[in-house]
Tab-separated table of C-alpha atoms in Angstrom:
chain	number	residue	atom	x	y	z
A	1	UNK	CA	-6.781	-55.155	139.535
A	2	UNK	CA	-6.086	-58.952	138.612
A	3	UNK	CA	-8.964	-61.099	138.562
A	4	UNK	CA	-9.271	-64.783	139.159
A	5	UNK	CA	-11.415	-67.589	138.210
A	6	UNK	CA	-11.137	-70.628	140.388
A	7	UNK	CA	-12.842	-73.670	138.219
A	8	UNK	CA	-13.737	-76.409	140.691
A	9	UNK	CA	-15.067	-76.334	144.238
A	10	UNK	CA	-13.875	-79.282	146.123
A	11	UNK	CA	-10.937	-78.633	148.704
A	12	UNK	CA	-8.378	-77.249	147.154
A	13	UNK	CA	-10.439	-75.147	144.602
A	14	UNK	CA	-12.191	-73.219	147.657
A	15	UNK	CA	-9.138	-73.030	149.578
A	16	UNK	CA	-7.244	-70.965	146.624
A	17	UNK	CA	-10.023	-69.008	146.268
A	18	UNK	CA	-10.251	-68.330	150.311
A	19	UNK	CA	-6.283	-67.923	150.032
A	20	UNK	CA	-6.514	-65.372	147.086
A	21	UNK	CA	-9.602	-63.679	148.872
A	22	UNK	CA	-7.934	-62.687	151.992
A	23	UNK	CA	-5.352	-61.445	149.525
A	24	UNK	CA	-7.487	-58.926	148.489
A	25	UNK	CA	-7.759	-60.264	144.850
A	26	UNK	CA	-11.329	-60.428	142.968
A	27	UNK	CA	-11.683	-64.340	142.851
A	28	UNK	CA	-14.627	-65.935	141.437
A	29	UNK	CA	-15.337	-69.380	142.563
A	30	UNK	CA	-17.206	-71.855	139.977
A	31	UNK	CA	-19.509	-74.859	141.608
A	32	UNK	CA	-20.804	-76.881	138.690
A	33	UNK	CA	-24.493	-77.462	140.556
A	34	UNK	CA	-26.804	-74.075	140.374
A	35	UNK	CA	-27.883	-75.343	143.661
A	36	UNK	CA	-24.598	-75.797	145.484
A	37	UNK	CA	-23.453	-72.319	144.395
A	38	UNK	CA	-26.441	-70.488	145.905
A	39	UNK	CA	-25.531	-72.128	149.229
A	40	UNK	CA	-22.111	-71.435	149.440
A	41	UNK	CA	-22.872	-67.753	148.101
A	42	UNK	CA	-25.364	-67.423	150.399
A	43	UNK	CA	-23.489	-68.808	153.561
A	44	UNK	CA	-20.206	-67.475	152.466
A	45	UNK	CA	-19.157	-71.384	153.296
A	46	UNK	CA	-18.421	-74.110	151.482
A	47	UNK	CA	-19.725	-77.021	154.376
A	48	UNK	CA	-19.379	-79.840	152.325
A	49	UNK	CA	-15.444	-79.861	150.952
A	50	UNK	CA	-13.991	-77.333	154.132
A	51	UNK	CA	-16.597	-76.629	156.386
A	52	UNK	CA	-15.760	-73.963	159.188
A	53	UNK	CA	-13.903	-71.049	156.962
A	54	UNK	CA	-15.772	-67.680	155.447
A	55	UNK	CA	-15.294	-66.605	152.209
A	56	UNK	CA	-14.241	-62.962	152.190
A	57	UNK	CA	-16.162	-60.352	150.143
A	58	UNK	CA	-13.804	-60.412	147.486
A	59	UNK	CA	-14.815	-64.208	146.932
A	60	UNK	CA	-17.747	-64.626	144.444
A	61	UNK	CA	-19.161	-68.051	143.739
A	62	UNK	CA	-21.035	-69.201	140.600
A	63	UNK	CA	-22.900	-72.250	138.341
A	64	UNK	CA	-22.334	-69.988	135.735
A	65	UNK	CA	-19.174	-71.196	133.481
A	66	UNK	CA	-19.068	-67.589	131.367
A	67	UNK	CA	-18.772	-65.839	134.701
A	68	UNK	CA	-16.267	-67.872	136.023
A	69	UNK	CA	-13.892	-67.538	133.074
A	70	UNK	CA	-14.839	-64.218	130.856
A	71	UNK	CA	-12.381	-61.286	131.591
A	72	UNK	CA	-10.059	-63.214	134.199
A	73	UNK	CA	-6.727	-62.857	133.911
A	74	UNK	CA	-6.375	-66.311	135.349
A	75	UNK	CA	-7.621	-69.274	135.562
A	76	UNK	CA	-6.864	-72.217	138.166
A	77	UNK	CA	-8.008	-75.319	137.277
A	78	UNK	CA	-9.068	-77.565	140.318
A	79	UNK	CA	-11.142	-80.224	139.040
A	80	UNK	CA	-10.977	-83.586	139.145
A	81	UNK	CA	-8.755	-85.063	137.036
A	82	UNK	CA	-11.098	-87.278	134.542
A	83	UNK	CA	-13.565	-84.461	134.443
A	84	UNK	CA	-10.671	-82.336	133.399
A	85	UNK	CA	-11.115	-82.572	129.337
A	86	UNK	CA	-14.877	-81.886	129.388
A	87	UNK	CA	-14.571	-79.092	131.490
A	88	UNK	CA	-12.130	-77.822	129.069
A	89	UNK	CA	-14.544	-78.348	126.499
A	90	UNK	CA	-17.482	-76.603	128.562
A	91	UNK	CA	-15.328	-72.920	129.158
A	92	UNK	CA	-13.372	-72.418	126.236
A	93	UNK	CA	-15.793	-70.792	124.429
A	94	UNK	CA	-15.799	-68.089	127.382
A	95	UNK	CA	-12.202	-67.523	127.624
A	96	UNK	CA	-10.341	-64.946	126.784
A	97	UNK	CA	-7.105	-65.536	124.323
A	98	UNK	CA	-4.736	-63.535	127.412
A	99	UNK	CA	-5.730	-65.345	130.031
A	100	UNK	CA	-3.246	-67.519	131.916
A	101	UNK	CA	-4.245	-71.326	132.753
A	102	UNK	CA	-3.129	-73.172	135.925
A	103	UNK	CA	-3.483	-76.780	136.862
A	104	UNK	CA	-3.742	-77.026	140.395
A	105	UNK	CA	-5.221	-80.885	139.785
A	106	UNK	CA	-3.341	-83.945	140.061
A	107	UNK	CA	-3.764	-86.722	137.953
A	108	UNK	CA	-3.355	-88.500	134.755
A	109	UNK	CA	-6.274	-89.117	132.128
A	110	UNK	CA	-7.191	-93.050	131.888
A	111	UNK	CA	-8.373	-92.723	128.506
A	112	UNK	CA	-5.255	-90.777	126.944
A	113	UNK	CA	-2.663	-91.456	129.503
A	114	UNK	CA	-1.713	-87.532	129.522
A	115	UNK	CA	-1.133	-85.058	132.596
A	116	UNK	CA	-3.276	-82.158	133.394
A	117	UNK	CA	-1.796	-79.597	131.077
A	118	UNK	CA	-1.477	-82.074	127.975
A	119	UNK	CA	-5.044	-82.155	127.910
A	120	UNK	CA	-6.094	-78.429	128.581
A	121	UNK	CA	-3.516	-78.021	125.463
A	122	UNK	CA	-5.320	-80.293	123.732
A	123	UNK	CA	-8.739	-78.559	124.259
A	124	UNK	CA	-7.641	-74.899	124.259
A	125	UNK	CA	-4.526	-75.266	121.548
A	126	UNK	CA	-4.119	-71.715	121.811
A	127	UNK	CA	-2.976	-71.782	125.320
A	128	UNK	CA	0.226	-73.901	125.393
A	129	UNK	CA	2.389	-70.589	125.750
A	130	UNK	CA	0.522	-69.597	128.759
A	131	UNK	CA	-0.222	-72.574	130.849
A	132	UNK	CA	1.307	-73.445	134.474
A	133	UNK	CA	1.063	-76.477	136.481
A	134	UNK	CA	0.892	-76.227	140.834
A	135	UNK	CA	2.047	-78.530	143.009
A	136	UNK	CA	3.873	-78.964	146.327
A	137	UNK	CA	2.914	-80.629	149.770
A	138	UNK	CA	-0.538	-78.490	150.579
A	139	UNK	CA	-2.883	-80.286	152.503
A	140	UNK	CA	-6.015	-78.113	151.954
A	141	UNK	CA	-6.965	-77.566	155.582
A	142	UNK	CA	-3.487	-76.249	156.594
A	143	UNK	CA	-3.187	-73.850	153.870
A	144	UNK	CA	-6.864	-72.931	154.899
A	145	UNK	CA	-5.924	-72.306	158.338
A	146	UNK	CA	-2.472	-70.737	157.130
A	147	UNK	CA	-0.306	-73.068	158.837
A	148	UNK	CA	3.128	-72.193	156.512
A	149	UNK	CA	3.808	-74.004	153.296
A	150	UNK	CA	5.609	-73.453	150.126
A	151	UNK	CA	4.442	-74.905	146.786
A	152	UNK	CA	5.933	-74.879	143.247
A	153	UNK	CA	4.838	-73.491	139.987
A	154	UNK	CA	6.082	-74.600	136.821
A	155	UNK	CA	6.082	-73.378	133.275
A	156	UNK	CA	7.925	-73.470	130.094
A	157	UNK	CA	7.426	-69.673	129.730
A	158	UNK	CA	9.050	-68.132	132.470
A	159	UNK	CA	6.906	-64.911	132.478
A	160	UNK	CA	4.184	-66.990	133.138
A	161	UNK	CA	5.448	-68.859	136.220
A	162	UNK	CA	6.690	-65.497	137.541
A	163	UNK	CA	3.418	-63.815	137.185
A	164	UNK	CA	1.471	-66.678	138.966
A	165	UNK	CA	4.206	-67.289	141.624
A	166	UNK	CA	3.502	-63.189	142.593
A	167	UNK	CA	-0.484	-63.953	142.394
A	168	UNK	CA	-0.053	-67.263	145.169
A	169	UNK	CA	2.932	-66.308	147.686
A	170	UNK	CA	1.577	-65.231	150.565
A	171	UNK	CA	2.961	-64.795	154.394
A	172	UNK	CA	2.052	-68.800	155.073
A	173	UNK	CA	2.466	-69.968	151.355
A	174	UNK	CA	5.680	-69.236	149.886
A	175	UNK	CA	5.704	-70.431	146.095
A	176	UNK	CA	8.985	-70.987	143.787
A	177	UNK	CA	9.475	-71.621	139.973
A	178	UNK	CA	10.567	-74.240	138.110
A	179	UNK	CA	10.323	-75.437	134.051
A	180	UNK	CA	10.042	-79.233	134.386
A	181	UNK	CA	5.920	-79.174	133.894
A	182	UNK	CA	6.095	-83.209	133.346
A	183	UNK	CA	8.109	-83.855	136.121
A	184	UNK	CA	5.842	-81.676	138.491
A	185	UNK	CA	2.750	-83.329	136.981
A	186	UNK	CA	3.772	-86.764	137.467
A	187	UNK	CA	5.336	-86.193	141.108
A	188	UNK	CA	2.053	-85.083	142.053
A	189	UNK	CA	0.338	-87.561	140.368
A	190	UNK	CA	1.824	-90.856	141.326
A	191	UNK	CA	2.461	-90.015	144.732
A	192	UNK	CA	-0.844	-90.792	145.630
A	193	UNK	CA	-0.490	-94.163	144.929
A	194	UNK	CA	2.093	-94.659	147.396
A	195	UNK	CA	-0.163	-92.571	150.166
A	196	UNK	CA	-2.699	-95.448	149.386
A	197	UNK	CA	0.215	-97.949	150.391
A	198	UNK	CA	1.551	-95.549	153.382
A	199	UNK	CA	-2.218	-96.059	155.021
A	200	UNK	CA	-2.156	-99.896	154.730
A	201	UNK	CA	1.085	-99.845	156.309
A	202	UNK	CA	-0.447	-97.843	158.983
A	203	UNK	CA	-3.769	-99.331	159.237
A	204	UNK	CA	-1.750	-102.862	159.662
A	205	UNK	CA	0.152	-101.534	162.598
A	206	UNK	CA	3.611	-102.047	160.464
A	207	UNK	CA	5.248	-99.291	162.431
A	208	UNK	CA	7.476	-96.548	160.907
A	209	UNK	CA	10.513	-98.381	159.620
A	210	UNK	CA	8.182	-99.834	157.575
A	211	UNK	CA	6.540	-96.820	156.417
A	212	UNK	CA	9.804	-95.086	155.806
A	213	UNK	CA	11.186	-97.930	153.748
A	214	UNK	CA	7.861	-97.866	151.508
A	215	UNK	CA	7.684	-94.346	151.155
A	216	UNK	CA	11.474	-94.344	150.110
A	217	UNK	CA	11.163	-96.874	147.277
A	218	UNK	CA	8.001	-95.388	146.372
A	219	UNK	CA	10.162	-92.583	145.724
A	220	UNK	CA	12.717	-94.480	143.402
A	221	UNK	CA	9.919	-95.754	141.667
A	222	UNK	CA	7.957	-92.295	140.666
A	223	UNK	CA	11.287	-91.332	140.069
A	224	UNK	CA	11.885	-94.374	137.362
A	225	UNK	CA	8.873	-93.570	135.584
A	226	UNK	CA	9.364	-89.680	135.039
A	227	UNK	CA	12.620	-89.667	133.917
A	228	UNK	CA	11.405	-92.263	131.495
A	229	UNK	CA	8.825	-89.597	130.859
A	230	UNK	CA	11.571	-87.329	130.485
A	231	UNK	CA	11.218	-85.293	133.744
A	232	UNK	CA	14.140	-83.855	135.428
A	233	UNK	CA	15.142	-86.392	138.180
A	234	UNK	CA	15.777	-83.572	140.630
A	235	UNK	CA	12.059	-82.267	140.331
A	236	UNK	CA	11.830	-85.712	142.538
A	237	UNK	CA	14.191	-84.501	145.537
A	238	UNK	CA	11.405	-81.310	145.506
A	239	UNK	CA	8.323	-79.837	146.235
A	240	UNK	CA	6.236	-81.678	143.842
A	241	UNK	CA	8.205	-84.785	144.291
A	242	UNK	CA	9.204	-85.818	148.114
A	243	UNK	CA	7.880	-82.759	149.755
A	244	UNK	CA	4.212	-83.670	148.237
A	245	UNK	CA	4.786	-87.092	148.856
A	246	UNK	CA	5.775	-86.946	152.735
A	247	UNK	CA	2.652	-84.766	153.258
A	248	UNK	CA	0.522	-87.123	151.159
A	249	UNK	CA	1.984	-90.389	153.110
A	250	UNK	CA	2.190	-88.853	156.407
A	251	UNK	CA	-1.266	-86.678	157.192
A	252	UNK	CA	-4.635	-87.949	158.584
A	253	UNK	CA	-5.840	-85.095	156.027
A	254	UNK	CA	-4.868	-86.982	153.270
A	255	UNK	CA	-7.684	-88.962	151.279
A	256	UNK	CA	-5.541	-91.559	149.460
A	257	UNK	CA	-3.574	-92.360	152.713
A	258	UNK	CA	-7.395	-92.715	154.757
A	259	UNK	CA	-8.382	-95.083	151.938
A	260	UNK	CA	-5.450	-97.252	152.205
A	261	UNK	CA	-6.127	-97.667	156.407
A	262	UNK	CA	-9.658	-98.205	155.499
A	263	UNK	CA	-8.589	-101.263	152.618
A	264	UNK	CA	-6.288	-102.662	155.623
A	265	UNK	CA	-9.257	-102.710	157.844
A	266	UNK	CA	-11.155	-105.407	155.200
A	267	UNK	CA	-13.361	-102.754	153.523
A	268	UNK	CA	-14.171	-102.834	149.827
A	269	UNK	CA	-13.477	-99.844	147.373
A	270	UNK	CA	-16.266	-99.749	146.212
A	271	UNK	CA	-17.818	-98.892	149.514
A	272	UNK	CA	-15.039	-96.387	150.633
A	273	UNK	CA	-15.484	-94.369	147.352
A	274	UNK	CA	-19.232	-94.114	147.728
A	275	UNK	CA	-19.056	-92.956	151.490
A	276	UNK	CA	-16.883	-89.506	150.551
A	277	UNK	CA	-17.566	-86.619	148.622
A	278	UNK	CA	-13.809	-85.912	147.860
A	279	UNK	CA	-11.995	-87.607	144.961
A	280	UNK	CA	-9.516	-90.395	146.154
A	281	UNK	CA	-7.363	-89.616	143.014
A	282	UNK	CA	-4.736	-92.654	143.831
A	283	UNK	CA	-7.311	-94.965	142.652
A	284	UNK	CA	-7.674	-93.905	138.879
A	285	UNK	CA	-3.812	-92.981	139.012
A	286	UNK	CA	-2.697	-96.325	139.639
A	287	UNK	CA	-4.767	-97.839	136.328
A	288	UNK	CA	-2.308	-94.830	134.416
A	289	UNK	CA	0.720	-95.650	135.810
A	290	UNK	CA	0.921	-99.320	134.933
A	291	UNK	CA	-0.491	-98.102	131.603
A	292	UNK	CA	2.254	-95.504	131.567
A	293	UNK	CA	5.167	-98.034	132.997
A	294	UNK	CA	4.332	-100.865	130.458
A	295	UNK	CA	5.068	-98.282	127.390
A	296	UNK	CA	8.047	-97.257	128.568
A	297	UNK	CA	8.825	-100.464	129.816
A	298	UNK	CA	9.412	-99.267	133.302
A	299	UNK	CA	9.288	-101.856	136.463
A	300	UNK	CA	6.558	-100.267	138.744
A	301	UNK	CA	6.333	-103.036	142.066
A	302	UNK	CA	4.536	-100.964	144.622
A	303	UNK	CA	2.002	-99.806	141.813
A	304	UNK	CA	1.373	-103.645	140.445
A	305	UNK	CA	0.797	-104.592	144.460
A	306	UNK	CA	-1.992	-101.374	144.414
A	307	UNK	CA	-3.375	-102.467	141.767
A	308	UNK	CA	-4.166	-106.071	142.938
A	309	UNK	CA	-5.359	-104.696	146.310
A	310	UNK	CA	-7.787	-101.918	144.905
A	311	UNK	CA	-8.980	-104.240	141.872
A	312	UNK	CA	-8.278	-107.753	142.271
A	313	UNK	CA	-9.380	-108.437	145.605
A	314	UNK	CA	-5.994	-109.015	147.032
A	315	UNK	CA	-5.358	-109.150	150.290
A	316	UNK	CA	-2.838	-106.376	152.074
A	317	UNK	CA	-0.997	-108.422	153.895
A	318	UNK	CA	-0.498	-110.574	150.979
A	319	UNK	CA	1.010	-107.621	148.852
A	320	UNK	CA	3.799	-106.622	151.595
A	321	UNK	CA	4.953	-109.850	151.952
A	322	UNK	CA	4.758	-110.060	148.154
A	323	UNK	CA	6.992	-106.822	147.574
A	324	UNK	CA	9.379	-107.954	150.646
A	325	UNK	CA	10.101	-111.375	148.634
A	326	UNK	CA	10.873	-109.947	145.290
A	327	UNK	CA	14.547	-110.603	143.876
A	328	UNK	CA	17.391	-108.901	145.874
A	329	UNK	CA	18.707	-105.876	143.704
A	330	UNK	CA	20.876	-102.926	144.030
A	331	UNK	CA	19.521	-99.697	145.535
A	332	UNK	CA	19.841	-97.708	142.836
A	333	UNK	CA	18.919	-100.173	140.470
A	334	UNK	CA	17.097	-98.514	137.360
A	335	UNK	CA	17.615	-95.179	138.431
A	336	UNK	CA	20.159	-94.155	135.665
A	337	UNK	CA	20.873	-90.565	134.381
A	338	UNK	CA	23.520	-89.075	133.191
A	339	UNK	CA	23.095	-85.827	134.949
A	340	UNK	CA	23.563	-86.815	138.434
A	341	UNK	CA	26.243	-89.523	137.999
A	342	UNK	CA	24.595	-92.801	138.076
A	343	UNK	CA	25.532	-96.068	137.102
C-alpha cells in the first residue's frame, strides 16, 4: 500500500491529505506546532486553515518530522514558500533515498531567487531524479468539497510524473503530465501577483473589461519572464499558466485577490497580513519577480505598479492610470519565440 506524507498544514496541505484520505491511501499529515497537531488529531478537523471537513481514518496528523517523512513513498511539500529551504533542512535526515518529492507550493525564494524544486534540490541533492512540481487552478475549498478540477504535474522523469499523476486523479480532480517544471513553477508563482491587481480592480468598482484587459496582459507578462527563464511558452496557455491564473483572479477564495480589494479599500499591508492566518504569497513574489525581470532584463509593468502599491505607499488609483498611460506598443510586443511563430 502507498503511503504519503503531506509536509505542511495550511489549506492546501490538509486538503491533499483529505483528498488522498477519502482515496483510501495511508496519508500522514505534518503540523509544525505539537499543540496544533493534537487538535486536529483529536477533532479529526483542521478549524483554522478549512474548518467544516473530517479527516478520514486513513488521515494521521503529526509534530513529529521523522513520522511524517520515514518510510513514505511520497512526499508533498505544502509549505510556505520562504519556509521551504529550512524545512528541507529539518526532514532530510528522515527521508528515505526512494521516496518521491512533490512541490505543491507556489513561490519563489527572496533570498536565492529560485522556484520550489531548485531549492529542495539544493537541500536534498540526491533527489533531483525524483522530484515533481503541482500546479493548476485548485482553490482549496472546491477541491475540498470535490467540486471538479484538473491540475498538472510536471517532471523531468516521466516515471515520476506518471506515478504521482495515478496517486492524485480522482473522480473531481483529474491530473495530466507535463516536463516544463520551470514553466509550471513560475506560472504558479507570478500569477499571484496579478490576483493582487485583479482585487484592486474589483475593489475600485473598474468593472470587467477592465479586469479582463489586466488579467490578459498579466498573462503576456508572466509569459515574458518564463520564456526568458526558459519555460515553454505553451505551459502559459495551461493549467499552471491561465487556468491557475483565471481561478486566482476570479474567486472570492483566493487570498492574493482579497488582499488586493482590501489595499483598494485604503488599508495598509501591514495590517491585512497580520489579520490572516494564510500566506498571501503575491506579496513576497512580487519582490522576486522584479529581482528575476531585472537579470534577464525583462519589462515587468503590472509587477513594478504592485510593487509601489504594496511597498511604497502608492496609491491604486494612481497605478492604473499609471499602466493605462505607458507608451503605445504592439500586442505582442516582447513575446518572441521561435516555436510558435512570432515576430
Amino acid at each position: 500500500m502507498t503511503s504519503v506524507g503531506v509536509i505542511g498544514s495550511g489549506a492546501w496541505g490538509t486538503t491533499l491529505a483529505l483528498m488522498l484520505g477519502k482515496k483510501g491511501v495511508a496519508t500522514t499529515l505534518w503540523e509544525h506546532r505539537d499543540e496544533r497537531a493534537l487538535e486536529i488529531q483529536r477533532r479529526r478537523e483542521n478549524s483554522l486553515f478549512l474548518a467544516g471537513f473530517r479527516l478520514p481514518a486513513m488521515v494521521q496528523v503529526t509534530a513529529d518530522i521523522a513520522e511524517a517523512t520515514h518510510n513514505k513513498d511520497i512526499l508533498l511539500l505544502v509549505t510556505p514558500s520562504q519556509r521551504m529551504r529550512e524545512n528541507m533542512r529539518i526532514l532530510a535526515p528522515h527521508l528515505d533515498k526512494e521516496t518521491l518529492l512533490v512541490n505543491a507550493s507556489k513561490g519563489i525564494e527572496m533570498s536565492s531567487l529560485k522556484c520550489m524544486t531548485e531549492v529542495i534540490v539544493e537541500e536534498v541533492p540526491t533527489a533531483r531524479q525524483r522530484i515533481a512540481a503541482l500546479s493548476g487552478p485548485n482553490l482549496s475549498r472546491e477541491v475540498a468539497e470535490e467540486k471538479p478540477t484538473a491540475a498538472v504535474v510536471a517532471s523531468h522523469n516521466d516515471e515520476v510524473a506518471v506515478r504521482i499523476r495515478d496517486l492524485l486523479t480522482t473522480s473531481y480532480f483529474r491530473v495530466y503530465t507535463a516536463h516544463d517544471v520551470t514553466g509550471i513553477e513560475l506560472a504558479g508563482a507570478l500569477k499571484n501577483i496579478i490576483a493582487i491587481g485583479a482585487g484592486i480592480n474589483d475593489g475600485l468598482g473598474y468593472g470587467e473589461n477592465a479586469k479582463a484587459a489586466f488579467i490578459t496582459r498579466g498573462l503576456a507578462e508572466i509569459a515574458r519572464l518564463g520564456m526568458a527563464a526558459g519555460a515553454n511558452p505553451l505551459t502559459f496557455a495551461g493549467l499552471a499558466g491561465v487556468g491557475d491564473l483565471i481561478a486566482t483572479c476570479a474567486s472570492p477564495l483566493s487570498r492574493n485577490m482579497q488582499l488586493g480589494k482590501r489595499l483598494a479599500g485604503g488599508e495598509r499591508l501591514e495590517a491585512i497580513l497580520s489579520s490572516t492566518h494564510s500566506v498571501a504569497e503575491g506579496v513576497s513574489t512580487t519582490r522576486a519577480a522584479l529581482q528575476l525581470a531585472a537579470r534577464y532584463g525583462v519589462e515587468m509593468p503590472i509587477a513594478q505598479q504592485m510593487s509601489q502599491v504594496l511597498f511604497a505607499g502608492l496609491d491604486p488609483r494612481k497605478a492604473v492610470s499609471e499602466l493605462m498611460m505607458r507608451d503605445p506598443k504592439g500586442e505582442l510586443e516582447g513575446i518572441v519565440h521561435a516555436n510558435i511563430g512570432l515576430r
